[in-house]
Short mmCIF file of C-alpha atoms in Angstrom, two decimals:
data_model
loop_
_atom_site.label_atom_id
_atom_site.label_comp_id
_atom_site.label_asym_id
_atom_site.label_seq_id
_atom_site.Cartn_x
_atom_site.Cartn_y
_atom_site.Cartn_z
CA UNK A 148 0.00 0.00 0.00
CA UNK A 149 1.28 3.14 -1.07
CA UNK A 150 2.53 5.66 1.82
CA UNK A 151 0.02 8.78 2.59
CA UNK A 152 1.68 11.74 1.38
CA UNK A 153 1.61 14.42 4.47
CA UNK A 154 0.21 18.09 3.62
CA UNK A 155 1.87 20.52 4.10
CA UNK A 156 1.00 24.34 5.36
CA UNK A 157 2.94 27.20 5.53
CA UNK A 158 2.38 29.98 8.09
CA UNK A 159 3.60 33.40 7.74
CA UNK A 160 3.83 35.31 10.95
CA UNK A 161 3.63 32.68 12.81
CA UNK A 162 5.33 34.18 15.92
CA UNK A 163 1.36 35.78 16.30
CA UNK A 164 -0.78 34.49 19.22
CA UNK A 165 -3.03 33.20 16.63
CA UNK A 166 -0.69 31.21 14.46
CA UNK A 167 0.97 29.30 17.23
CA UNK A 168 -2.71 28.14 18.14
CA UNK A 169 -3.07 26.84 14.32
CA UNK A 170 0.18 25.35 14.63
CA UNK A 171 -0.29 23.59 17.60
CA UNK A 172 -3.33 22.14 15.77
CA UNK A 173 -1.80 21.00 12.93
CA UNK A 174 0.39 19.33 14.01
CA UNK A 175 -1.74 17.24 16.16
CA UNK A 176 -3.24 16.60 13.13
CA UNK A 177 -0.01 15.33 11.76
CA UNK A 178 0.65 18.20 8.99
CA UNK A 179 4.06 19.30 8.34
CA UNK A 180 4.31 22.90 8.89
CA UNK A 181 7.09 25.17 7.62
CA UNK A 182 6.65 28.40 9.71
CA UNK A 183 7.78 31.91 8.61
CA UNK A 184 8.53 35.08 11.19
CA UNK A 185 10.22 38.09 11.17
CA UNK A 186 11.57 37.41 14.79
CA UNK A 187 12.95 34.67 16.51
CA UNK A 188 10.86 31.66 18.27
CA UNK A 189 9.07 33.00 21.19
CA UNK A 190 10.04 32.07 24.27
CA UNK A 191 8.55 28.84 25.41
CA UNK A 192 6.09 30.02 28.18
CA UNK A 193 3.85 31.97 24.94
CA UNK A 194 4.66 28.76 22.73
CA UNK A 195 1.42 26.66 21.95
CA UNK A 196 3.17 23.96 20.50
CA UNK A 197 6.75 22.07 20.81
CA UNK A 198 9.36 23.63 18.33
CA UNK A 199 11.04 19.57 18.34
CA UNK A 200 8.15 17.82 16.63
CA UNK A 201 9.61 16.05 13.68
CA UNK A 202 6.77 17.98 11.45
CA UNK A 203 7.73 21.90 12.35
CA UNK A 204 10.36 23.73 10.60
CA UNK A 205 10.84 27.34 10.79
CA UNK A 206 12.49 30.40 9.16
CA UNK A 207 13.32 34.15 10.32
CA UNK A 208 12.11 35.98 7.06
CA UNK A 209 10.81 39.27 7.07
CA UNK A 210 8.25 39.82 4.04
CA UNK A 211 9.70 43.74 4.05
CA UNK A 212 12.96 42.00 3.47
CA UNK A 213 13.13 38.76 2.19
CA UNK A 214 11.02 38.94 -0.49
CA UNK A 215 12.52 36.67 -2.76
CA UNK A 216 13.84 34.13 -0.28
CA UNK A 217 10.28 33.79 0.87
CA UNK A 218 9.35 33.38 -2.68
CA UNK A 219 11.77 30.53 -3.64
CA UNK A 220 11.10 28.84 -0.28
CA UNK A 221 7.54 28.52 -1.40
CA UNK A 222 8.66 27.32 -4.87
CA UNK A 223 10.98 24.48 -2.91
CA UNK A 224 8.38 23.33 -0.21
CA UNK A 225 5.48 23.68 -2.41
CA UNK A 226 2.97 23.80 0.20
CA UNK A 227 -0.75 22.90 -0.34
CA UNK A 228 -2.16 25.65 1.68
CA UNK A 229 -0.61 29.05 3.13
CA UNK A 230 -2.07 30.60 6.07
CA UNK A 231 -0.85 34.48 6.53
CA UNK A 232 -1.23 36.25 9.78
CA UNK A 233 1.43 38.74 8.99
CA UNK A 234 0.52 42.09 10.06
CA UNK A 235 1.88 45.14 11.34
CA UNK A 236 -0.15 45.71 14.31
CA UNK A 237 -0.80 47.88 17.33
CA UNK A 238 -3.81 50.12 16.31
CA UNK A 239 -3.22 52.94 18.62
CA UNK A 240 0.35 53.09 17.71
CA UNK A 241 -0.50 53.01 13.83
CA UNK A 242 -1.20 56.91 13.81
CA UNK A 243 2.55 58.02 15.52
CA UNK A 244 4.12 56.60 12.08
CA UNK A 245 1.77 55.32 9.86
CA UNK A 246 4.37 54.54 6.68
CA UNK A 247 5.44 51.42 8.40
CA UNK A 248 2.33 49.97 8.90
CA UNK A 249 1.04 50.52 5.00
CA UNK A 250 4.51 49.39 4.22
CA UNK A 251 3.96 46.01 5.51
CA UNK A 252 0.21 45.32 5.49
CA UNK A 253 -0.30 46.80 1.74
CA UNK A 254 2.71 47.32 -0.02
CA UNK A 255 4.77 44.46 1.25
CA UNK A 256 1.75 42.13 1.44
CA UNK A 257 0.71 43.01 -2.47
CA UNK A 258 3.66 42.35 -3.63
CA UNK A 259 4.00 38.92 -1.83
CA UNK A 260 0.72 38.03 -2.89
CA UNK A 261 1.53 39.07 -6.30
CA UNK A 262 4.44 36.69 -6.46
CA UNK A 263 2.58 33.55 -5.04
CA UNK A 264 0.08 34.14 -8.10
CA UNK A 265 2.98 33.81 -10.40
CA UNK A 266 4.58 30.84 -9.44
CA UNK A 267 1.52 29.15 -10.56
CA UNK A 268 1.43 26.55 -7.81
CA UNK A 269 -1.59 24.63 -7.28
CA UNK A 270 -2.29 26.14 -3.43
CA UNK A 271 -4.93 27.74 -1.04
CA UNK A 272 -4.13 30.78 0.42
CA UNK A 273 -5.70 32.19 3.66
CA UNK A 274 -5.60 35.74 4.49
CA UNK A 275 -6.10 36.62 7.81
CA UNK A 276 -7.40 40.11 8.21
CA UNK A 277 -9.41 42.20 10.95
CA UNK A 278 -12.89 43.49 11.81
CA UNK A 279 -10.84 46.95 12.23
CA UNK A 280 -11.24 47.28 8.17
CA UNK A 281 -15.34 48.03 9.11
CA UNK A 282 -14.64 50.89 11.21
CA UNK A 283 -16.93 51.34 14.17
CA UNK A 284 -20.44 49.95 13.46
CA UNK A 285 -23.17 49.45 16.21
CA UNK A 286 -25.66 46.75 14.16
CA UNK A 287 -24.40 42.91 13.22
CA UNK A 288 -21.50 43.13 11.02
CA UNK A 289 -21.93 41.01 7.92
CA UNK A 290 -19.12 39.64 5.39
CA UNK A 291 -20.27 41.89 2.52
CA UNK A 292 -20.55 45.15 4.72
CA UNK A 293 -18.70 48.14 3.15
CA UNK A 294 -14.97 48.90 4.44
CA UNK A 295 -14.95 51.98 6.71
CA UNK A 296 -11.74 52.28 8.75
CA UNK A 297 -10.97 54.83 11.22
CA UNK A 298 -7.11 54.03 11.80
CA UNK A 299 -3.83 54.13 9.64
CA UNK A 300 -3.46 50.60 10.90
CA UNK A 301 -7.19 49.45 9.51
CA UNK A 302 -6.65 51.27 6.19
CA UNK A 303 -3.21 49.67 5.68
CA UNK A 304 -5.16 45.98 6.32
CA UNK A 305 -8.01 46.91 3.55
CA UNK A 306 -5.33 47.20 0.70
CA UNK A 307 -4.70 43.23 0.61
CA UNK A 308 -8.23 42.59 1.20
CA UNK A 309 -9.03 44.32 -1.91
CA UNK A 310 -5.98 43.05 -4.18
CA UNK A 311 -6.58 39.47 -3.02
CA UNK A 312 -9.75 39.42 -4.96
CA UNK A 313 -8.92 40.91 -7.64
CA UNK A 314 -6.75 38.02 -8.23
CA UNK A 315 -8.94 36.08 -7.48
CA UNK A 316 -11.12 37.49 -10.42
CA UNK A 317 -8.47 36.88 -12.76
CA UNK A 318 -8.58 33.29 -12.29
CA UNK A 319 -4.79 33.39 -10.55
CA UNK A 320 -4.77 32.42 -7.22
CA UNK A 321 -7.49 30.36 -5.01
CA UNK A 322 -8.15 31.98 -1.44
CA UNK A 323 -10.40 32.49 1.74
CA UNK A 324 -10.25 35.19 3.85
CA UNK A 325 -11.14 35.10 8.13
CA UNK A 326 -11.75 38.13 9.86
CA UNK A 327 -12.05 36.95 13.77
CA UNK A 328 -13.64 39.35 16.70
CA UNK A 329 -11.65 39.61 19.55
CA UNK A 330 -9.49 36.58 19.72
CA UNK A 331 -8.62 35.71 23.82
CA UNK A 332 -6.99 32.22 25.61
CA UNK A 333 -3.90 30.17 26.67
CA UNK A 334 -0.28 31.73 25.79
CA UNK A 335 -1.45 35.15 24.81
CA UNK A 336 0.94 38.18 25.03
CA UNK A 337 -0.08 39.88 28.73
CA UNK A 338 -0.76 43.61 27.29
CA UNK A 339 -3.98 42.04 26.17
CA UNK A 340 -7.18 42.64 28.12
CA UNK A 341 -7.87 39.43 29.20
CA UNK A 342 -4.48 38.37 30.35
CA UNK A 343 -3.60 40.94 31.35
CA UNK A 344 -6.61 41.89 34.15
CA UNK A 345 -6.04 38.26 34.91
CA UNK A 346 -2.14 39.17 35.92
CA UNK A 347 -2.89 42.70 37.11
CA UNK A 348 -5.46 41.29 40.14
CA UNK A 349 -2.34 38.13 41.09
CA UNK A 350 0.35 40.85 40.82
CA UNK A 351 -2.19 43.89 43.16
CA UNK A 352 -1.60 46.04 39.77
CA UNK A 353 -3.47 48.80 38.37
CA UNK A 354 -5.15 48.12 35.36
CA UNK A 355 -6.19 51.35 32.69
CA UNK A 356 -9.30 51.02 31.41
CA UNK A 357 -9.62 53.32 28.98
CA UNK A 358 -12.49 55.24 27.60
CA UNK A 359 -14.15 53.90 31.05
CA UNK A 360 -14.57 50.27 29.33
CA UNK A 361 -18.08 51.29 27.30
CA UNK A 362 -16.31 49.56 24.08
CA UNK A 363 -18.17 46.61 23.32
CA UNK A 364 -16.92 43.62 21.40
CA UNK A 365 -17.84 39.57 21.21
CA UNK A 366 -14.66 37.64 22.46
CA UNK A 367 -14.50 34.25 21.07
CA UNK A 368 -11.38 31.59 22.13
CA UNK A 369 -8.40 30.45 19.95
CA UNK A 370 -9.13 26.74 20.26
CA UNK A 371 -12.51 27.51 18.58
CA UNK A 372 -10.45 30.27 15.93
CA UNK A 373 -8.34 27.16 15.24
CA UNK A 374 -10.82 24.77 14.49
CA UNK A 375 -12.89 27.29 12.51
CA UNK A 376 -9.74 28.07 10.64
CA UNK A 377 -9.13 24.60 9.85
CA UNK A 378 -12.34 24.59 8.14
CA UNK A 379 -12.01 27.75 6.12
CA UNK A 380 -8.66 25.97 4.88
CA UNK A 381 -9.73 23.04 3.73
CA UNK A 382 -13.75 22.88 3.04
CA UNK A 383 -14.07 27.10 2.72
CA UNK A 384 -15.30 28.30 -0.41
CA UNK A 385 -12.60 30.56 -3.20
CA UNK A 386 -13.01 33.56 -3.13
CA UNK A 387 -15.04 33.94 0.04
CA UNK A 388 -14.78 36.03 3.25
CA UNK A 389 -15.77 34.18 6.64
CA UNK A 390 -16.50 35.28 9.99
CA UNK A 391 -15.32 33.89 13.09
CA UNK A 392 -17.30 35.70 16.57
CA UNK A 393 -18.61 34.31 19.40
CA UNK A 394 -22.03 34.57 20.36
CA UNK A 395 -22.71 37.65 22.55
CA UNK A 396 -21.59 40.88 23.08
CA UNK A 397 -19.88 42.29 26.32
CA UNK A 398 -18.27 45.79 27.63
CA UNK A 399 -14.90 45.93 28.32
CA UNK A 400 -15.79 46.92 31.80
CA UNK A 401 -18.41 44.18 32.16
CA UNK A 402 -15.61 41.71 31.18
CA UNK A 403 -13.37 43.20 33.49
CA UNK A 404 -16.11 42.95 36.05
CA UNK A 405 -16.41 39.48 35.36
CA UNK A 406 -13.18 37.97 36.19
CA UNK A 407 -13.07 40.60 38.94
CA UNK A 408 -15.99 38.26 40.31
CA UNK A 409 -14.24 35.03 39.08
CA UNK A 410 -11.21 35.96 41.53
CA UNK A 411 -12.69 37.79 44.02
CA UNK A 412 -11.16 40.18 43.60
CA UNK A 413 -13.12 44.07 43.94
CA UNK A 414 -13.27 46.30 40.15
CA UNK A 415 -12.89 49.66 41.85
CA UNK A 416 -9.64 48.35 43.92
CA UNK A 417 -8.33 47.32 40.44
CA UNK A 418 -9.17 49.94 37.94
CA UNK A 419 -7.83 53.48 36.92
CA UNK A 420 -9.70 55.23 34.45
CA UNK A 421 -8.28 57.13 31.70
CA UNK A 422 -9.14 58.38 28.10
CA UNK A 423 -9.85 56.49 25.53
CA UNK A 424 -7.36 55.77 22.58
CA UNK A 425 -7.01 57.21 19.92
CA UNK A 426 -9.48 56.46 16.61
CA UNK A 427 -10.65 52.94 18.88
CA UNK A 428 -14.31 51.85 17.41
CA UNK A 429 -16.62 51.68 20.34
CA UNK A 430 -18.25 48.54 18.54
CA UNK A 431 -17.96 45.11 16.64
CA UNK A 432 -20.30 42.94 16.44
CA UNK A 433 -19.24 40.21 13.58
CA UNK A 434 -21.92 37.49 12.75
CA UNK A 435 -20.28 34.07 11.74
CA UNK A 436 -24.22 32.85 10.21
CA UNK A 437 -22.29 32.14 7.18
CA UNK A 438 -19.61 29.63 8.68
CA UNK A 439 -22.05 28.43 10.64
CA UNK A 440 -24.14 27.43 7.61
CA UNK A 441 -21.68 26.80 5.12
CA UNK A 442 -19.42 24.47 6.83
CA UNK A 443 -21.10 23.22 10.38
CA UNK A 444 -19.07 25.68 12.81
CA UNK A 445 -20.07 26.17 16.10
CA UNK A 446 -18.48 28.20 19.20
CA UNK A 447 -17.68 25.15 21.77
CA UNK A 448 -15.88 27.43 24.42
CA UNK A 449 -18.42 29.55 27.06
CA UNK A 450 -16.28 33.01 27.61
CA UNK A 451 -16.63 31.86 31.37
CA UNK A 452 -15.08 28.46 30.17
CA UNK A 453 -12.34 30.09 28.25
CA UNK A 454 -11.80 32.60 31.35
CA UNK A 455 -11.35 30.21 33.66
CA UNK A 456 -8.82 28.35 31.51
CA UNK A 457 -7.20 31.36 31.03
CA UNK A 458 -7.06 32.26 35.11
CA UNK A 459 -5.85 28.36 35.78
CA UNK A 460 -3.06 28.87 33.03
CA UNK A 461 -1.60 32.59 34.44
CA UNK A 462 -1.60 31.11 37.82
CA UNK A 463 0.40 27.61 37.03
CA UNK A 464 2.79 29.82 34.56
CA UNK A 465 2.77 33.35 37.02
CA UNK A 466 6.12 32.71 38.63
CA UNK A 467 7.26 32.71 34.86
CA UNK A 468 5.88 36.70 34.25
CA UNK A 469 6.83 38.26 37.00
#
């Protein structure tokens, strides 16, 4: 009986919260994964997954930089599917020198994308991009709702959007593209809300809430990003934008609130209140009907669930942040 031949996937940025989820999941699944960052491996206590498995290789390219090696890595690995969650990020910090972030997420990223069109390889590509490209919008958020974006940083992430189908018009390259609402769980980088209120109440911190929390978004966990990725990849439609939310909507300050509760821990002891930053939307609200319909996703993870992963994880890992 003939061997199975082992698919492989190639993640750019994969040094991102996100991508070391996916990872992690593919290679439980037994894909072999050739990874692609502009920094080094993070350090092990924000790793998902075990750099040593026989099926993980990875590179230090930058895509501002290493344009071509990237390219001719591509050609030699010839992966069935790439997953991109390259980005320049940092929203706020987008407007103190915006030339780097459209340098990266829409100049750098066309002309990538450009390039894996030409080779003519017989691949999916998945382009991760953000709700930030809507701009702040109070009703449900749908897949074919209008780009509006208030920040240098969202602006810079419509360009690919846009060029991405046009290529796709022209017959050249097959793709799917995921914009997930506010991603939270295991191994993600501290300055993020969950995480890091989580921290701030172990560690007797301060924590800024800005604007006074009245921002309102629908958190959904990585393990259910990951599987709804996987199904994008692999069963998604060309051409096609999916959504990946959870199922409710909650205040920053109510979420806040909420693990305040979880570790008994009092909000007003906790919180400082401060402005809010600059250009933030107030609101997303992203349905996912259509993956929900179209290929059989469901969220699995309760945000109290995922919370109280997230609270059991900081404290067995805490002597490792401090």
């Amino acid at each position: 009986m003939a061997q199975k031949k082992i698919k492989k996937v190639l993640i750019i940025g994969s040094n991102s919260f996100s991508a070391g989820s996916y990872i992690n999941f593919l290679l439980r699944k037994k894909f072999k994964v050739f990874a692609i960052s502009r920094s080094k491996l993070n350090s092990k206590k924000f790793l998902a997954y075990n750099i040593k498995d026989k099926n993980f290789v990875f590179k230090r390219f930058n895509i501002n930089n290493d344009h071509k090696k990237i390219i001719l890595f591509i050609k030699k690995i010839k992966p069935k599917y790439i997953v991109n969650y390259a980005s320049q990020s940092m929203v706020g910090e987008s407007w103190n020198n915006p030339i780097d972030w459209y340098q990266t997420n829409s100049f750098s990223m066309i002309k990538l994308y450009n390039s894996i069109a030409n080779t003519k390889l017989n691949l999916k590509l998945i382009h991760i991009s953000t709700p930030e490209v809507y701009g702040n919008i109070k009703k449900i958020t749908f897949e074919n709702n209008s780009y509006n974006p208030t920040t240098p940083y969202a602006a810079s992430r419509v360009t690919a959007d846009h060029f991405l189908n046009l290529l796709f018009l022209q017959k050249k390259i097959n793709y799917c593209l995921i914009r997930a609402s506010n991603v939270y769980g295991e191994y993600q980088r501290l300055y993020r809300i969950v995480p890091k209120t989580i921290f701030s109440i172990l560690k007797n911190k301060k924590l800024n809430l800005h604007g006074g929390g009245v921002s309102k978004r629908n958190f959904i966990h990585i393990e259910d990003v990951s599987i709804a990725t996987f199904k994008i990849m692999t069963l998604g439609k060309n051409g096609e934008a999916y959504h990946v939310s959870g199922d409710s909507m909650i205040s920053i300050k109510d979420l806040v609130k909420k693990i305040c509760n979880k570790m008994d821990f009092k909000f007003e002891k906790l919180i400082n209140r401060s402005k809010e930053r600059k250009g933030k939307d107030k609101y997303y609200f992203l349905s996912s009907k259509k993956i929900k319909k179209e290929l059989n996703w469901r969220q699995n993870i309760s945000l109290d669930s995922g919370i109280d992963r997230c609270i059991k994880w900081i404290k067995k890992n805490k002597k490792f942040f401090s």
